[in-house]
PDB file of C-alpha atoms in Angstrom:
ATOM      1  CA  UNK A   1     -98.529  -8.658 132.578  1.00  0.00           C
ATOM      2  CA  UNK A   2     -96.015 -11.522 132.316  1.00  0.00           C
ATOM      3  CA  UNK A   3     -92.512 -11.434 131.161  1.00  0.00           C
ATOM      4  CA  UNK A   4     -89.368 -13.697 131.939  1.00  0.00           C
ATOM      5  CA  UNK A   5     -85.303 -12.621 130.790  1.00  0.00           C
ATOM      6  CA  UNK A   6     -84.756 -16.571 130.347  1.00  0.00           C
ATOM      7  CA  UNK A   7     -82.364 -17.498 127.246  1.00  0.00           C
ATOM      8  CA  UNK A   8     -84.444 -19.704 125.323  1.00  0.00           C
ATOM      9  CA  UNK A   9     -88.023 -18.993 126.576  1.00  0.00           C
ATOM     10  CA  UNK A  10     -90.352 -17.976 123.898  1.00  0.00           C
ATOM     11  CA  UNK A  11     -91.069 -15.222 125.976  1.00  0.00           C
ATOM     12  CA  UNK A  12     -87.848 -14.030 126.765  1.00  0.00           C
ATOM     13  CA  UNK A  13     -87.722 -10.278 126.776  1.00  0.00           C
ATOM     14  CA  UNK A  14     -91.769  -9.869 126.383  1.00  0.00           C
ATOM     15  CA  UNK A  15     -94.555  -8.170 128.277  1.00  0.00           C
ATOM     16  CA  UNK A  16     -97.309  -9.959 128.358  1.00  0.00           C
ATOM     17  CA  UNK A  17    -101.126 -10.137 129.537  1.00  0.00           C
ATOM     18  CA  UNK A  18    -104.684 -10.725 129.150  1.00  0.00           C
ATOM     19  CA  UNK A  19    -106.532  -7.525 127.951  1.00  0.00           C
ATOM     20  CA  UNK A  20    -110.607  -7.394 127.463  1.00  0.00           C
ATOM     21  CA  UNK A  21    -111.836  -4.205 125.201  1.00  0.00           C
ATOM     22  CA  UNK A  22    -114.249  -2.552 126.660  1.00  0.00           C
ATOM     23  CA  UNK A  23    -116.214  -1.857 123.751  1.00  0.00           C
ATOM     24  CA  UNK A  24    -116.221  -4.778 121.388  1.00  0.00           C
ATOM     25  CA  UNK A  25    -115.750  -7.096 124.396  1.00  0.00           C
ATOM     26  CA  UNK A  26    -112.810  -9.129 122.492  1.00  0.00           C
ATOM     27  CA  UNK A  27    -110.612 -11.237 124.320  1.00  0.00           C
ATOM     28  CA  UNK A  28    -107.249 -10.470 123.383  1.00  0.00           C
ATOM     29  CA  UNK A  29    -103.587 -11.106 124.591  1.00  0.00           C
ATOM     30  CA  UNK A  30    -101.884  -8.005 124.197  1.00  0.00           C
ATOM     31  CA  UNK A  31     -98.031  -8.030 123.640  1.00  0.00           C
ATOM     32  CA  UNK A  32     -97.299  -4.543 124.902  1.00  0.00           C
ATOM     33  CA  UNK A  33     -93.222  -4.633 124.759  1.00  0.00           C
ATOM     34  CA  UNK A  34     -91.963  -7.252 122.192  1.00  0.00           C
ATOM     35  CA  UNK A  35     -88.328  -7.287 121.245  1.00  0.00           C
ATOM     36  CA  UNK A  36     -87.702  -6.015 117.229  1.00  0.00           C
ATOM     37  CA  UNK A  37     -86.353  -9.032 117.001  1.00  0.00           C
ATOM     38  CA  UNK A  38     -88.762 -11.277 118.088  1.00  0.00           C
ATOM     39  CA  UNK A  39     -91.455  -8.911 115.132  1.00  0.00           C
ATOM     40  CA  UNK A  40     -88.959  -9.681 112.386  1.00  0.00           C
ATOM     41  CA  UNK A  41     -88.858 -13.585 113.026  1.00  0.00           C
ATOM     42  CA  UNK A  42     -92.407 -14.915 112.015  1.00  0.00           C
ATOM     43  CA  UNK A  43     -91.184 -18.263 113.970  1.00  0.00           C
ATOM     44  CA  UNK A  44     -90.436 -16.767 117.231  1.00  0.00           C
ATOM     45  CA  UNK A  45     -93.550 -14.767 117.217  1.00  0.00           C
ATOM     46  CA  UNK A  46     -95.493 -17.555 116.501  1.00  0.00           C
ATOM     47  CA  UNK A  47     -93.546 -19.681 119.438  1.00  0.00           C
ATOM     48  CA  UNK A  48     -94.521 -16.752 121.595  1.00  0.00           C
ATOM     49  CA  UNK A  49     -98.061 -16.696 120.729  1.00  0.00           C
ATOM     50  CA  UNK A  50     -98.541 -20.307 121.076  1.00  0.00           C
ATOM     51  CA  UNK A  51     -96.981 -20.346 124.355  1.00  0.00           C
ATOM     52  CA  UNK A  52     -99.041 -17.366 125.775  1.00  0.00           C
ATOM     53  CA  UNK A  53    -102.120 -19.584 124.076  1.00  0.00           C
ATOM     54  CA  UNK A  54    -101.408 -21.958 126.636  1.00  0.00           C
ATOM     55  CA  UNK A  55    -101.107 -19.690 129.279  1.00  0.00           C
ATOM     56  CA  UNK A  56    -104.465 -18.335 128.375  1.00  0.00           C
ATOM     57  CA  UNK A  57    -106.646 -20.917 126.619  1.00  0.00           C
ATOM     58  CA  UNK A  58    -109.996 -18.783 126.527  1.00  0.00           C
ATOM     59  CA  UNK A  59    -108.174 -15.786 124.707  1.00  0.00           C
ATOM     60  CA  UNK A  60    -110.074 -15.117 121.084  1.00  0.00           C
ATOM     61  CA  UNK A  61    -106.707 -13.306 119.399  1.00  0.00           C
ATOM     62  CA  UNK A  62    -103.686 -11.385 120.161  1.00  0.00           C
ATOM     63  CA  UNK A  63    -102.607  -7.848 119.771  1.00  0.00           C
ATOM     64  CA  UNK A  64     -98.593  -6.479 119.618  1.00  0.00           C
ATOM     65  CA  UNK A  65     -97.577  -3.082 119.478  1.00  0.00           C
ATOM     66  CA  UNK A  66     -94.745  -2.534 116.879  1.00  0.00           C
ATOM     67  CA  UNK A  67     -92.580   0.499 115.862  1.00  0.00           C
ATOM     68  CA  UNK A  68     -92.672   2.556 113.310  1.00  0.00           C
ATOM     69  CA  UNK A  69     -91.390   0.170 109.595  1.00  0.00           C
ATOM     70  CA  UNK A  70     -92.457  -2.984 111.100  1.00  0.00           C
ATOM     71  CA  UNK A  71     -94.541  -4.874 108.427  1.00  0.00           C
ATOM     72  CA  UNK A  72     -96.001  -8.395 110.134  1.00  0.00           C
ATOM     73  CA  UNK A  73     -96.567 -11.214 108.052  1.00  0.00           C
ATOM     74  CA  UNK A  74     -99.413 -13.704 107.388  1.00  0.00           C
ATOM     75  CA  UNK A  75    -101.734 -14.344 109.943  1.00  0.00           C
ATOM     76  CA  UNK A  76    -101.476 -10.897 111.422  1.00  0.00           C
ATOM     77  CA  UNK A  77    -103.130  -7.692 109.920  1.00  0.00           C
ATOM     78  CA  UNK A  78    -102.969  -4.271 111.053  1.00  0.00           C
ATOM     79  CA  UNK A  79    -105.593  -3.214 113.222  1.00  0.00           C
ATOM     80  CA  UNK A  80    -104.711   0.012 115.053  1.00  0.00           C
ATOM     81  CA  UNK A  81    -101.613   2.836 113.752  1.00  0.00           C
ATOM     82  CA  UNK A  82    -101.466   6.086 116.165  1.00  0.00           C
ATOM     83  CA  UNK A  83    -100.229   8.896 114.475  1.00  0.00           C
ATOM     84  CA  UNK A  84     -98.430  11.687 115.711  1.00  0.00           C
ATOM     85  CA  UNK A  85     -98.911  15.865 114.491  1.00  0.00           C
ATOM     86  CA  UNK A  86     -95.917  17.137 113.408  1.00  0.00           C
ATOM     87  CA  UNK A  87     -95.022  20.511 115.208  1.00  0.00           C
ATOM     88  CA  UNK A  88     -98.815  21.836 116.070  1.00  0.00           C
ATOM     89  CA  UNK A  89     -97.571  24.881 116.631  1.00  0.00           C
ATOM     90  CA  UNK A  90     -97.505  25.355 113.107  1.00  0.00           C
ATOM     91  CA  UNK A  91    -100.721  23.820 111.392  1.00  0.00           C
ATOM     92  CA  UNK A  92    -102.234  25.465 108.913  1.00  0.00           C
ATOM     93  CA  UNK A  93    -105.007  27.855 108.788  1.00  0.00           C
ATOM     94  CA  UNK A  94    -107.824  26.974 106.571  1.00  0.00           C
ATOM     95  CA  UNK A  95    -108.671  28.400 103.202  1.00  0.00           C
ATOM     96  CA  UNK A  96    -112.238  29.327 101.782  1.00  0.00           C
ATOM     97  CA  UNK A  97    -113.135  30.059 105.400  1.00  0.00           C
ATOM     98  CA  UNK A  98    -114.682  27.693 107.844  1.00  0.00           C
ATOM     99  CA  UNK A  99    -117.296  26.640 110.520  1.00  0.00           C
ATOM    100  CA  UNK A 100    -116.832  28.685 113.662  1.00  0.00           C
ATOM    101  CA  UNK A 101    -115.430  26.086 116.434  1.00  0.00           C
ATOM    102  CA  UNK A 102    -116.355  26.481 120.340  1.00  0.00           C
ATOM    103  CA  UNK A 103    -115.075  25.064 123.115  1.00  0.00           C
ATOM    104  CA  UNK A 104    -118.114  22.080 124.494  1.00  0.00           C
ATOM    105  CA  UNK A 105    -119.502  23.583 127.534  1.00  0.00           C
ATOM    106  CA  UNK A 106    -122.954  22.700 129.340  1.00  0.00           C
ATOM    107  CA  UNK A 107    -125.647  20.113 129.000  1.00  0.00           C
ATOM    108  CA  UNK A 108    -126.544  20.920 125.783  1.00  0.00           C
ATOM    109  CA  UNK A 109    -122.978  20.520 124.020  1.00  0.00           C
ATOM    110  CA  UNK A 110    -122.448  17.169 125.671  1.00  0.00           C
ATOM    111  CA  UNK A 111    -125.203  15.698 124.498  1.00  0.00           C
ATOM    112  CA  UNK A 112    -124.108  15.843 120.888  1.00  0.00           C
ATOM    113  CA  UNK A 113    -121.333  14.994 121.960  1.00  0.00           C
ATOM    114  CA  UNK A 114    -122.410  11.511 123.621  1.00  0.00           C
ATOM    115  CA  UNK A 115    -124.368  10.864 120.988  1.00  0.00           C
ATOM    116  CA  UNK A 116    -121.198  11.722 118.260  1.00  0.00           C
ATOM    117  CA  UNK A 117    -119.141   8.874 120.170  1.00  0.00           C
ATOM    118  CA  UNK A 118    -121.608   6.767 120.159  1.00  0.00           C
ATOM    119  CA  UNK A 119    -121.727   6.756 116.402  1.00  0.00           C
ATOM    120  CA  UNK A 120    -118.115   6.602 116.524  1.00  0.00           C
ATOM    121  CA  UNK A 121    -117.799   3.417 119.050  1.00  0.00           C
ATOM    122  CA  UNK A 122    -120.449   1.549 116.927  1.00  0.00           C
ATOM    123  CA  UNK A 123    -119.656   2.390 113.488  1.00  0.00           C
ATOM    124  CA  UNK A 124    -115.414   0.846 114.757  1.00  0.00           C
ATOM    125  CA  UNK A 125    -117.172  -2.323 115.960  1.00  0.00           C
ATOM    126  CA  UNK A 126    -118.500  -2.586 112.752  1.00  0.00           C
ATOM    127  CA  UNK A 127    -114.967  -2.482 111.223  1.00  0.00           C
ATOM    128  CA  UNK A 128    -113.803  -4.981 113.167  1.00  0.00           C
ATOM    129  CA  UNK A 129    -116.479  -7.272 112.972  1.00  0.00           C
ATOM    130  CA  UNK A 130    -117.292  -7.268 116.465  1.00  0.00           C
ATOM    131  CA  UNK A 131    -120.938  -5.302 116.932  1.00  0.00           C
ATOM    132  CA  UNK A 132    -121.403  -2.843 119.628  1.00  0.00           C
ATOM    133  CA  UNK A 133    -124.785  -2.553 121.288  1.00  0.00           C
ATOM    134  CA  UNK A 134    -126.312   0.659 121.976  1.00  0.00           C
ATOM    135  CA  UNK A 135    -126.388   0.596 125.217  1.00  0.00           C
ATOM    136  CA  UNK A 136    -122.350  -0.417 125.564  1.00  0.00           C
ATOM    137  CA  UNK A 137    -121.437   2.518 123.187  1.00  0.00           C
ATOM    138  CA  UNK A 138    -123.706   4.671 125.292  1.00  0.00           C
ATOM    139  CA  UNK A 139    -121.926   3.541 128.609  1.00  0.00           C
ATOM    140  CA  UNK A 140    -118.431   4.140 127.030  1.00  0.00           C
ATOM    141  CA  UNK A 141    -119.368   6.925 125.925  1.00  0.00           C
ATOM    142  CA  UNK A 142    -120.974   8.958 129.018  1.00  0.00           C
ATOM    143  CA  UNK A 143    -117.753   7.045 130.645  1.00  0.00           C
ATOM    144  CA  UNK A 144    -115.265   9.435 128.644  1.00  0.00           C
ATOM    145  CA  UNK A 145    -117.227  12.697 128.556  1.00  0.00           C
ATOM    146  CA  UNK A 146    -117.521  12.467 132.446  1.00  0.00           C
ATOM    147  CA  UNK A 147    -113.879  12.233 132.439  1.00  0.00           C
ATOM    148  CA  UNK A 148    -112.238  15.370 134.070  1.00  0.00           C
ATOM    149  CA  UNK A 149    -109.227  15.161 130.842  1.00  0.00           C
ATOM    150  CA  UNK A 150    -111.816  15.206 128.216  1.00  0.00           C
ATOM    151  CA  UNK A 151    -112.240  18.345 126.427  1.00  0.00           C
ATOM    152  CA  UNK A 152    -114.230  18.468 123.075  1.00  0.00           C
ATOM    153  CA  UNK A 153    -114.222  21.378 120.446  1.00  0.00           C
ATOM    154  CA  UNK A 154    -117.769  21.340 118.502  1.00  0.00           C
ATOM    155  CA  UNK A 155    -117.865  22.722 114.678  1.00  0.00           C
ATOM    156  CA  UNK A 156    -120.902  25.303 114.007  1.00  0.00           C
ATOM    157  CA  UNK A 157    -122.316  26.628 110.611  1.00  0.00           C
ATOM    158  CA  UNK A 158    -124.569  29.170 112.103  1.00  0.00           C
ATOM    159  CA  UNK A 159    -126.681  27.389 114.746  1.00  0.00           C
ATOM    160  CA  UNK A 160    -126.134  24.136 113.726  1.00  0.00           C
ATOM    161  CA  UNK A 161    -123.699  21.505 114.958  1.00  0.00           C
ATOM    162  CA  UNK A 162    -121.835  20.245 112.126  1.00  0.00           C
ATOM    163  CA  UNK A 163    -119.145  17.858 114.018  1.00  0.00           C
ATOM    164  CA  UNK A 164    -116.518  17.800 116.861  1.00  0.00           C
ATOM    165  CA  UNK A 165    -112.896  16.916 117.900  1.00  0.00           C
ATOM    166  CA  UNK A 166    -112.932  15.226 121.362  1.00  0.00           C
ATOM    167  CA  UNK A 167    -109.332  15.129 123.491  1.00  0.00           C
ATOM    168  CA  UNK A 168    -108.320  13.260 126.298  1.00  0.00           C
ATOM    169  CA  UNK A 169    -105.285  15.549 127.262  1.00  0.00           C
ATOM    170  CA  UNK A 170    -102.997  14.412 130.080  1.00  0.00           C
ATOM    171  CA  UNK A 171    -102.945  10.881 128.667  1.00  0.00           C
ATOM    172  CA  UNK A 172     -99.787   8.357 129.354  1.00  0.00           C
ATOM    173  CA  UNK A 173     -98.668   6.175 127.015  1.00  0.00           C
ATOM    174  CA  UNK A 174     -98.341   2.819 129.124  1.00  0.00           C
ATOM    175  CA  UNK A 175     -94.832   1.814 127.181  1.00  0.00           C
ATOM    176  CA  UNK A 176     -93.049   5.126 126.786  1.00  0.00           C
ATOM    177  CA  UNK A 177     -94.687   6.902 129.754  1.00  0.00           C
ATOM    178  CA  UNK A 178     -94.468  10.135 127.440  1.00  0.00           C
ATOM    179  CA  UNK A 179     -97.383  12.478 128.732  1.00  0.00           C
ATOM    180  CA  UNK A 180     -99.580  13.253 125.369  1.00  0.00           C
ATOM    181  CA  UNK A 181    -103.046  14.774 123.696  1.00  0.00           C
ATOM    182  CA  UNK A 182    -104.917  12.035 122.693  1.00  0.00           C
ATOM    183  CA  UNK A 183    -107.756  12.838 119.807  1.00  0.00           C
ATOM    184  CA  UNK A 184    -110.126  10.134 120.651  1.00  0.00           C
ATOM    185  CA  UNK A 185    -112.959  10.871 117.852  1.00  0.00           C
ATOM    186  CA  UNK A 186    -113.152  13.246 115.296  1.00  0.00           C
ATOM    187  CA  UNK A 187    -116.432  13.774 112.888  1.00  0.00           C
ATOM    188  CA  UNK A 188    -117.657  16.653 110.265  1.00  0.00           C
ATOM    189  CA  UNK A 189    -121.328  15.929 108.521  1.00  0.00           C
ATOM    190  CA  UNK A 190    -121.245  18.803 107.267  1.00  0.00           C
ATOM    191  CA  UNK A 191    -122.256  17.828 103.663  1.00  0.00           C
ATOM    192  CA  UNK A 192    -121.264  21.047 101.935  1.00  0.00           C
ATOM    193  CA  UNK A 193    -117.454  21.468 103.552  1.00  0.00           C
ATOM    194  CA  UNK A 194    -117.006  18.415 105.526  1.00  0.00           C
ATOM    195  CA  UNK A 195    -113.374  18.550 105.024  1.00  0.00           C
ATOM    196  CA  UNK A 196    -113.237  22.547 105.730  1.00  0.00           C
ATOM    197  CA  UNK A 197    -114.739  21.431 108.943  1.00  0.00           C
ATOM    198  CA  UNK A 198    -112.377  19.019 109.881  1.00  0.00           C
ATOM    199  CA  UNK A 199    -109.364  21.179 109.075  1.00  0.00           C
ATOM    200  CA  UNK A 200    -110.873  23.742 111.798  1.00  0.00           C
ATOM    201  CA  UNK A 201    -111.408  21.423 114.295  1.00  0.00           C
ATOM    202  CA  UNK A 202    -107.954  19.600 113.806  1.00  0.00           C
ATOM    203  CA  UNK A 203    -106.473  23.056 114.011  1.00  0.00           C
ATOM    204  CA  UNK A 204    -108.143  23.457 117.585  1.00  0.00           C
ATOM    205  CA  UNK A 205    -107.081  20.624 118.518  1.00  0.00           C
ATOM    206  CA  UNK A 206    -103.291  21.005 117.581  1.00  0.00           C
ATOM    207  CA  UNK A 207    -103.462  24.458 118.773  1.00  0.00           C
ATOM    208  CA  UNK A 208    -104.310  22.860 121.990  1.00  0.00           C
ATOM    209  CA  UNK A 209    -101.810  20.337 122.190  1.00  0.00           C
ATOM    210  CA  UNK A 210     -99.206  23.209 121.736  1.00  0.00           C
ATOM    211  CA  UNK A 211    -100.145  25.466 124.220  1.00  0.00           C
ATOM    212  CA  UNK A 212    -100.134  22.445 126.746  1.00  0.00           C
ATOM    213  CA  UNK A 213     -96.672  21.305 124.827  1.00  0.00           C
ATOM    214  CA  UNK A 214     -98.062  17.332 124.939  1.00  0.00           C
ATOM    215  CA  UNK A 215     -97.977  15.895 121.871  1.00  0.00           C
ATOM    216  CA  UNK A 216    -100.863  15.221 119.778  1.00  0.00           C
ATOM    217  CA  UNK A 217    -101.749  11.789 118.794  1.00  0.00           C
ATOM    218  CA  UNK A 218    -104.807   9.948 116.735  1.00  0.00           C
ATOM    219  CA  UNK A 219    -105.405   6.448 116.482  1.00  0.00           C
ATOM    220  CA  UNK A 220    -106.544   5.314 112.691  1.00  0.00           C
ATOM    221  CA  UNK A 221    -108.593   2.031 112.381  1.00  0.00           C
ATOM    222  CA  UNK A 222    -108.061  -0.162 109.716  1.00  0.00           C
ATOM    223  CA  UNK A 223    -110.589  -2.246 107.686  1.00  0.00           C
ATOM    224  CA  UNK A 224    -110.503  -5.150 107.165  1.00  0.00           C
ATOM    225  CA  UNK A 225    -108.861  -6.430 104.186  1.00  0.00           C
ATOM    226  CA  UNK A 226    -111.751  -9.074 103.243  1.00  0.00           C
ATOM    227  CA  UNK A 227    -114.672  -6.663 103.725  1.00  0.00           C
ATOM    228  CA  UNK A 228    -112.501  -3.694 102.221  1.00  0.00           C
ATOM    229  CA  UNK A 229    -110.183  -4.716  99.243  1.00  0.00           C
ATOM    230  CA  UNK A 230    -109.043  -1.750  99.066  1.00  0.00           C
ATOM    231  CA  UNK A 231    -107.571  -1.053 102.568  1.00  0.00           C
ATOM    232  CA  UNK A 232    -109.143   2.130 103.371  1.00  0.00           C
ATOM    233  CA  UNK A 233    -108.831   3.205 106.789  1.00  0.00           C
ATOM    234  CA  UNK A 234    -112.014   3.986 109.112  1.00  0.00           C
ATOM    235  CA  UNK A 235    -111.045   7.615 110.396  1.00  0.00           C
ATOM    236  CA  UNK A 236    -109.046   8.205 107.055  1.00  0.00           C
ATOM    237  CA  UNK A 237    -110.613  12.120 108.019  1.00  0.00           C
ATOM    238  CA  UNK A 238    -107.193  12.297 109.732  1.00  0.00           C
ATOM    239  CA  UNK A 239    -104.934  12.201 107.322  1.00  0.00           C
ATOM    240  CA  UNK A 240    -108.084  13.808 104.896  1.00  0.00           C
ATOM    241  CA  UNK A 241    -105.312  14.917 101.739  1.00  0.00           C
ATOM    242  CA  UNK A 242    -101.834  14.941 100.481  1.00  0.00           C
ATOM    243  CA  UNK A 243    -101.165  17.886 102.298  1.00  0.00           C
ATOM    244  CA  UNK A 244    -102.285  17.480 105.746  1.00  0.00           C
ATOM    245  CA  UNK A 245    -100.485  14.014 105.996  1.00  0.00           C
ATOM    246  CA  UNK A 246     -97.039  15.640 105.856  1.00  0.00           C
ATOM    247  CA  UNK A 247     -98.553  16.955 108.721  1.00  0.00           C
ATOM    248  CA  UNK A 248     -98.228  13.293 110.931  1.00  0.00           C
ATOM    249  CA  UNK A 249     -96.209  10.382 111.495  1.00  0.00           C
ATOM    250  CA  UNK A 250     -96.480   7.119 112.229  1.00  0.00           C
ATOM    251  CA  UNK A 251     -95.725   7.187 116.288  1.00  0.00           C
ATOM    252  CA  UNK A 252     -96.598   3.273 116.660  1.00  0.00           C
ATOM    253  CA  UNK A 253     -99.041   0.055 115.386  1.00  0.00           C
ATOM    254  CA  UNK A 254    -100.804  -2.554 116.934  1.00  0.00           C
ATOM    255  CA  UNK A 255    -101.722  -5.725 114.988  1.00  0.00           C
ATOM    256  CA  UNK A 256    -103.686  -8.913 115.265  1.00  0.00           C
ATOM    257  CA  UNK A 257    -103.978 -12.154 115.070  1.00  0.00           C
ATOM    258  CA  UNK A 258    -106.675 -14.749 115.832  1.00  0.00           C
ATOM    259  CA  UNK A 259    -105.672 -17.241 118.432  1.00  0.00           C
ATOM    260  CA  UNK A 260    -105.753 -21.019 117.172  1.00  0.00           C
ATOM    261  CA  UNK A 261    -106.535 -23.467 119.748  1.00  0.00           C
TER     262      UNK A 261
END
């Protein structure tokens, strides 16, 4: 990461750096600590960028975290918004019944759930426009379930698997350095009470995230506007109705831009 506190640099005041994803493979700059300033004045972002273009010529686009009622203009779009669950402690109990949920444990359970994230890593480069191969969603994927802060809660109607939450707990947010419960993927195909089955398993994972007393976050998505007009977010299962959003809030937002040579 760069940064510089020099009056009139167009980088005065930012965080800076080169940042490869490891699943699409894009080549971003990522803004990590902008000044509020700097995201309300399209000009001095722009400076910024083009500066930090120069810097790092072979960069394909940029990312920027922003707070929470920070709206970016023209040629940025939203890409990524992590939401945070409002008092966990408290979420609802389902109606109508449910799936039974377990806690993954053995061979058997991770192998669904490998082969859930794989669905999930591919199906998000498709949103983005940037395909994932098999065998990179595969790698990411045994990557996170071999992690020792992964813990996954899998949905059952009867004997069947019908979807899972999966949790990184422990995990740091790089800018705050707050200590939180990440939900990395969360999936119900369960045709007859898919959202039933998401309830349940977002319950287990709040209740979670208040016994440990680490906040629980999700990241949603976004489409893209030209492919989706009507700006539906991939993961929308999160927020799933009226009711359960009152149950988040928008914690922070990356966008991005393409970088213009």
């Amino acid at each position: 990461m760069i940064g510089t506190s020099r009056s009139g640099d167009p980088l005065a005041g930012v965080m800076a750096g080169p940042y490869n994803d490891p699943v699409t493979g894009e080549r971003h700059v990522l803004i990590q600590q902008p000044r509020e300033e700097m995201l309300r004045d399209p000009r001095r972002l722009a400076s910024a960028c083009a500066t930090l273009h120069r810097l790092y010529p072979r960069v394909e686009s940029f990312l920027t975290r922003t707070p929470p009622g920070i709206e970016l203009s023209e040629p940025w779009r939203r890409r990524l918004t992590y939401v945070r669950c409002v008092d966990p402690a408290k979420w609802p109990a389902p109606t109508g019944g449910g799936p039974r949920v377990t806690l993954a444990a053995g061979a058997d359970d991770d192998d669904l759930v490998r082969a859930w994230l794989v669905r999930a890593f591919r199906a998000g480069g498709g949103v983005v426009h940037h395909p994932v191969s098999e065998f990179t969603a595969a790698a990411q994927a045994a990557f996170l379930c071999a992690s020792p802060y992964r813990m996954s809660f899998i949905a059952w109607r009867g004997e069947r698997a019908v979807g899972h939450a999966t949790l990184l707990t422990g995990a740091t947010d790089e800018v705050t350095g707050e200590s939180v419960t990440e939900l990395v993927d969360l999936l119900a195909e369960d045709e007859a009470g898919a959202d039933i089955a998401r309830v349940v398993l977002l319950r287990a994972a709040a209740g979670h995230a208040a016994t440990t007393r680490s906040p629980l976050i999700a990241g949603l998505l976004h489409t893209d506007p030209e492919s989706a007009p009507e700006g539906r977010e991939f993961a929308q299962s999160v927020l799933i109705t009226p009711a359960l959003r009152r149950r988040w809030t928008i914690d922070h937002a990356y966008w991005w831009a393409p970088a213009h040579s």
